[in-house]
Amino acid sequence: MAEDRRTRRTRRNLSDALVALVLERGFSSLTVEDITERADVGRATFYSHFRDREDLFARVTADLLEELTERLRPVVSDSYVGFTGKPVLEMLRHARERRDVYRIVLRGEGDGKPLQTFTDALARATADEFRDRAERNEVTPRIDPDLLARVWVGEQVAVLRWWTEQEVPPLPVEEVVRMLLDLGLHGRYWATGFNAPV
């Protein structure tokens, strides 16, 4: 039990050190020594947990995705048809709570691999949910669910990056969600002020 607690604490300290250092200097200039010095652990301890700094960054990203998945599970399953805005609201709240981790992932640090992992995971889950909703409601998607999921996730990632880079949120979270909900329901043409073409 004590060993598990110590392991968790060591991994958390290494993760926190990585996040802080990437925000300060960027990932490309970091060394394992920089990370272990900031975390106050030895190199041997680092290598007993992670292969290299990329492996540590991958773990930080995986942990972020696991947390987000857990937070989204109840609000997604609560939405039979979809487009309630609740998952987006929960994602933005999570992003504010874990702002620094989101920032380093969404900026594309680490040669963009964590961002790709994050985007791919969200796109897979979103495509599955779009398919499930279509089946539950006996409708046929007009756009391939994989493509639709990529578009949807791309928009969400862009909004998340904009949201997390602001020291003070530029708009109340509920207002952002309302606008995204309107965009999802009415489309870009409507959102830019035009009426449907004749």
mmCIF file of C-alpha atoms in Angstrom:
data_model
loop_
_atom_site.group_PDB
_atom_site.id
_atom_site.type_symbol
_atom_site.label_atom_id
_atom_site.label_comp_id
_atom_site.label_asym_id
_atom_site.label_seq_id
_atom_site.Cartn_x
_atom_site.Cartn_y
_atom_site.Cartn_z
ATOM 1 C CA MET A 1 0.000 0.000 0.000
ATOM 2 C CA ALA A 2 2.787 2.406 0.964
ATOM 3 C CA GLU A 3 4.665 1.379 -2.187
ATOM 4 C CA ASP A 4 1.627 2.142 -4.357
ATOM 5 C CA ARG A 5 1.230 5.523 -2.679
ATOM 6 C CA ARG A 6 4.938 6.256 -3.158
ATOM 7 C CA THR A 7 4.751 5.178 -6.807
ATOM 8 C CA ARG A 8 1.740 7.395 -7.436
ATOM 9 C CA ARG A 9 3.438 10.332 -5.729
ATOM 10 C CA THR A 10 6.639 9.845 -7.759
ATOM 11 C CA ARG A 11 4.731 9.629 -11.038
ATOM 12 C CA ARG A 12 2.668 12.698 -10.131
ATOM 13 C CA ASN A 13 5.829 14.659 -9.247
ATOM 14 C CA LEU A 14 7.451 13.693 -12.554
ATOM 15 C CA SER A 15 4.293 14.582 -14.481
ATOM 16 C CA ASP A 16 3.992 17.933 -12.720
ATOM 17 C CA ALA A 17 7.660 18.663 -13.406
ATOM 18 C CA LEU A 18 7.237 17.873 -17.100
ATOM 19 C CA VAL A 19 4.183 20.114 -17.440
ATOM 20 C CA ALA A 20 5.820 23.048 -15.632
ATOM 21 C CA LEU A 21 9.047 22.781 -17.615
ATOM 22 C CA VAL A 22 7.303 22.469 -20.984
ATOM 23 C CA LEU A 23 5.348 25.640 -20.209
ATOM 24 C CA GLU A 24 8.565 27.417 -19.248
ATOM 25 C CA ARG A 25 10.921 26.190 -21.993
ATOM 26 C CA GLY A 26 9.101 24.015 -24.489
ATOM 27 C CA PHE A 27 9.493 20.259 -24.808
ATOM 28 C CA SER A 28 12.268 20.107 -27.388
ATOM 29 C CA SER A 29 14.926 21.590 -25.086
ATOM 30 C CA LEU A 30 14.106 19.443 -22.044
ATOM 31 C CA THR A 31 16.235 16.587 -20.818
ATOM 32 C CA VAL A 32 15.441 13.775 -18.408
ATOM 33 C CA GLU A 33 17.895 15.455 -16.025
ATOM 34 C CA ASP A 34 15.857 18.666 -16.100
ATOM 35 C CA ILE A 35 12.711 16.717 -15.233
ATOM 36 C CA THR A 36 14.280 14.658 -12.433
ATOM 37 C CA GLU A 37 15.905 17.748 -10.916
ATOM 38 C CA ARG A 38 12.579 19.617 -10.881
ATOM 39 C CA ALA A 39 10.756 16.569 -9.470
ATOM 40 C CA ASP A 40 13.549 15.953 -6.944
ATOM 41 C CA VAL A 41 13.974 12.296 -7.904
ATOM 42 C CA GLY A 42 16.966 10.346 -9.168
ATOM 43 C CA ARG A 43 17.529 9.292 -12.769
ATOM 44 C CA ALA A 44 17.260 5.619 -11.798
ATOM 45 C CA THR A 45 13.842 6.321 -10.288
ATOM 46 C CA PHE A 46 12.734 8.062 -13.483
ATOM 47 C CA TYR A 47 13.828 5.101 -15.627
ATOM 48 C CA SER A 48 12.095 2.634 -13.318
ATOM 49 C CA HIS A 49 8.810 4.327 -14.343
ATOM 50 C CA PHE A 50 9.370 5.667 -17.871
ATOM 51 C CA ARG A 51 11.536 4.820 -20.886
ATOM 52 C CA ASP A 52 12.224 8.454 -21.752
ATOM 53 C CA ARG A 53 10.665 11.920 -21.651
ATOM 54 C CA GLU A 54 8.362 11.038 -24.578
ATOM 55 C CA ASP A 55 7.010 8.092 -22.596
ATOM 56 C CA LEU A 56 6.319 10.407 -19.654
ATOM 57 C CA PHE A 57 4.512 12.899 -21.928
ATOM 58 C CA ALA A 58 2.465 10.029 -23.389
ATOM 59 C CA ARG A 59 1.441 9.040 -19.842
ATOM 60 C CA VAL A 60 0.456 12.628 -19.004
ATOM 61 C CA THR A 61 -1.703 12.702 -22.142
ATOM 62 C CA ALA A 62 -3.255 9.295 -21.409
ATOM 63 C CA ASP A 63 -4.094 10.402 -17.858
ATOM 64 C CA LEU A 64 -5.742 13.555 -19.194
ATOM 65 C CA LEU A 65 -7.839 11.515 -21.622
ATOM 66 C CA GLU A 66 -8.847 9.051 -18.897
ATOM 67 C CA GLU A 67 -9.985 11.897 -16.641
ATOM 68 C CA LEU A 68 -11.906 13.530 -19.468
ATOM 69 C CA THR A 69 -13.555 10.243 -20.480
ATOM 70 C CA GLU A 70 -14.720 9.656 -16.907
ATOM 71 C CA ARG A 71 -16.172 13.151 -16.702
ATOM 72 C CA LEU A 72 -17.921 12.895 -20.053
ATOM 73 C CA ARG A 73 -19.390 9.399 -19.559
ATOM 74 C CA PRO A 74 -22.463 10.440 -17.509
ATOM 75 C CA VAL A 75 -23.326 13.489 -19.639
ATOM 76 C CA VAL A 76 -22.940 11.610 -22.933
ATOM 77 C CA SER A 77 -25.009 8.620 -21.791
ATOM 78 C CA ASP A 78 -27.638 11.054 -20.488
ATOM 79 C CA SER A 79 -28.070 12.463 -24.002
ATOM 80 C CA TYR A 80 -30.290 10.221 -26.139
ATOM 81 C CA VAL A 81 -30.438 12.449 -29.224
ATOM 82 C CA GLY A 82 -27.426 14.634 -28.552
ATOM 83 C CA PHE A 83 -26.627 18.324 -29.005
ATOM 84 C CA THR A 84 -27.444 19.184 -25.407
ATOM 85 C CA GLY A 85 -24.173 21.063 -24.959
ATOM 86 C CA LYS A 86 -23.479 19.192 -21.708
ATOM 87 C CA PRO A 87 -20.381 17.303 -22.960
ATOM 88 C CA VAL A 88 -18.845 20.532 -24.275
ATOM 89 C CA LEU A 89 -19.612 22.298 -20.998
ATOM 90 C CA GLU A 90 -17.956 19.479 -19.045
ATOM 91 C CA MET A 91 -14.934 19.494 -21.367
ATOM 92 C CA LEU A 92 -14.432 23.246 -20.953
ATOM 93 C CA ARG A 93 -14.734 22.943 -17.182
ATOM 94 C CA HIS A 94 -12.175 20.142 -17.187
ATOM 95 C CA ALA A 95 -9.891 22.262 -19.368
ATOM 96 C CA ARG A 96 -10.026 25.119 -16.854
ATOM 97 C CA GLU A 97 -9.203 22.745 -13.986
ATOM 98 C CA ARG A 98 -6.328 21.069 -15.861
ATOM 99 C CA ARG A 99 -5.393 24.145 -17.859
ATOM 100 C CA ASP A 100 -1.621 23.666 -17.920
ATOM 101 C CA VAL A 101 -1.805 20.087 -19.184
ATOM 102 C CA TYR A 102 -4.301 21.040 -21.876
ATOM 103 C CA ARG A 103 -2.053 23.916 -22.934
ATOM 104 C CA ILE A 104 1.026 21.774 -23.533
ATOM 105 C CA VAL A 105 -0.970 19.098 -25.357
ATOM 106 C CA LEU A 106 -3.016 21.487 -27.503
ATOM 107 C CA ARG A 107 0.017 23.574 -28.455
ATOM 108 C CA GLY A 108 1.474 20.511 -30.167
ATOM 109 C CA GLU A 109 4.483 20.148 -27.873
ATOM 110 C CA GLY A 110 6.410 16.892 -28.218
ATOM 111 C CA ASP A 111 6.413 16.943 -32.042
ATOM 112 C CA GLY A 112 2.618 16.992 -31.985
ATOM 113 C CA LYS A 113 2.327 13.363 -30.868
ATOM 114 C CA PRO A 114 0.334 14.070 -27.668
ATOM 115 C CA LEU A 115 -2.012 16.331 -29.644
ATOM 116 C CA GLN A 116 -2.479 13.604 -32.261
ATOM 117 C CA THR A 117 -3.187 11.044 -29.528
ATOM 118 C CA PHE A 118 -5.704 13.393 -27.902
ATOM 119 C CA THR A 119 -7.423 14.247 -31.200
ATOM 120 C CA ASP A 120 -7.542 10.641 -32.437
ATOM 121 C CA ALA A 121 -9.029 9.378 -29.162
ATOM 122 C CA LEU A 122 -11.737 12.056 -29.162
ATOM 123 C CA ALA A 123 -12.507 11.475 -32.844
ATOM 124 C CA ARG A 124 -12.907 7.699 -32.355
ATOM 125 C CA ALA A 125 -15.194 8.160 -29.337
ATOM 126 C CA THR A 126 -17.204 10.854 -31.130
ATOM 127 C CA ALA A 127 -17.672 8.773 -34.300
ATOM 128 C CA ASP A 128 -18.849 5.834 -32.190
ATOM 129 C CA GLU A 129 -21.324 8.076 -30.383
ATOM 130 C CA PHE A 130 -22.624 9.536 -33.666
ATOM 131 C CA ARG A 131 -23.181 6.000 -35.009
ATOM 132 C CA ASP A 132 -24.888 4.880 -31.795
ATOM 133 C CA ARG A 133 -27.205 7.909 -31.786
ATOM 134 C CA ALA A 134 -28.134 7.357 -35.409
ATOM 135 C CA GLU A 135 -28.960 3.715 -34.697
ATOM 136 C CA ARG A 136 -30.909 4.489 -31.504
ATOM 137 C CA ASN A 137 -32.962 7.121 -33.294
ATOM 138 C CA GLU A 138 -33.289 5.139 -36.550
ATOM 139 C CA VAL A 139 -31.788 7.857 -38.731
ATOM 140 C CA THR A 140 -29.179 7.674 -41.467
ATOM 141 C CA PRO A 141 -26.261 10.115 -41.205
ATOM 142 C CA ARG A 142 -25.936 12.403 -44.233
ATOM 143 C CA ILE A 143 -22.175 12.691 -43.715
ATOM 144 C CA ASP A 144 -19.815 9.807 -42.930
ATOM 145 C CA PRO A 145 -19.586 9.601 -39.098
ATOM 146 C CA ASP A 146 -15.770 9.418 -39.167
ATOM 147 C CA LEU A 147 -15.517 12.600 -41.224
ATOM 148 C CA LEU A 148 -18.196 14.316 -39.168
ATOM 149 C CA ALA A 149 -16.375 13.345 -35.963
ATOM 150 C CA ARG A 150 -13.097 14.785 -37.287
ATOM 151 C CA VAL A 151 -14.816 18.082 -38.137
ATOM 152 C CA TRP A 152 -16.551 18.219 -34.764
ATOM 153 C CA VAL A 153 -13.401 17.351 -32.796
ATOM 154 C CA GLY A 154 -11.304 19.791 -34.827
ATOM 155 C CA GLU A 155 -13.675 22.579 -33.848
ATOM 156 C CA GLN A 156 -13.642 21.497 -30.199
ATOM 157 C CA VAL A 157 -9.834 21.338 -30.105
ATOM 158 C CA ALA A 158 -9.588 24.831 -31.626
ATOM 159 C CA VAL A 159 -12.041 26.191 -29.039
ATOM 160 C CA LEU A 160 -10.244 24.369 -26.209
ATOM 161 C CA ARG A 161 -6.903 25.825 -27.242
ATOM 162 C CA TRP A 162 -8.351 29.338 -27.462
ATOM 163 C CA TRP A 163 -10.092 28.817 -24.111
ATOM 164 C CA THR A 164 -7.045 27.496 -22.226
ATOM 165 C CA GLU A 165 -4.616 30.107 -23.554
ATOM 166 C CA GLN A 166 -6.618 32.931 -21.960
ATOM 167 C CA GLU A 167 -5.676 33.883 -18.409
ATOM 168 C CA VAL A 168 -9.258 35.002 -17.885
ATOM 169 C CA PRO A 169 -11.963 33.248 -19.935
ATOM 170 C CA PRO A 170 -13.033 35.617 -22.734
ATOM 171 C CA LEU A 171 -16.673 34.589 -22.381
ATOM 172 C CA PRO A 172 -18.667 32.784 -19.702
ATOM 173 C CA VAL A 173 -18.487 29.048 -20.294
ATOM 174 C CA GLU A 174 -22.265 28.793 -20.604
ATOM 175 C CA GLU A 175 -22.238 31.415 -23.372
ATOM 176 C CA VAL A 176 -19.552 29.543 -25.314
ATOM 177 C CA VAL A 177 -21.557 26.327 -25.021
ATOM 178 C CA ARG A 178 -24.761 28.060 -26.153
ATOM 179 C CA MET A 179 -22.997 29.433 -29.229
ATOM 180 C CA LEU A 180 -21.470 26.050 -30.081
ATOM 181 C CA LEU A 181 -24.859 24.429 -29.608
ATOM 182 C CA ASP A 182 -26.426 26.947 -31.997
ATOM 183 C CA LEU A 183 -23.624 26.307 -34.479
ATOM 184 C CA GLY A 184 -24.182 22.562 -34.240
ATOM 185 C CA LEU A 185 -27.934 22.889 -34.721
ATOM 186 C CA HIS A 186 -28.029 25.604 -37.403
ATOM 187 C CA GLY A 187 -24.667 25.462 -39.187
ATOM 188 C CA ARG A 188 -21.955 27.894 -40.178
ATOM 189 C CA TYR A 189 -23.980 29.717 -42.811
ATOM 190 C CA TRP A 190 -26.625 30.650 -40.268
ATOM 191 C CA ALA A 191 -23.955 31.495 -37.642
ATOM 192 C CA THR A 192 -22.353 34.104 -39.888
ATOM 193 C CA GLY A 193 -25.655 35.975 -40.157
ATOM 194 C CA PHE A 194 -27.064 34.688 -43.423
ATOM 195 C CA ASN A 195 -30.424 33.076 -44.004
ATOM 196 C CA ALA A 196 -30.630 29.752 -45.779
ATOM 197 C CA PRO A 197 -29.914 30.116 -49.514
ATOM 198 C CA VAL A 198 -32.979 30.041 -51.777
#
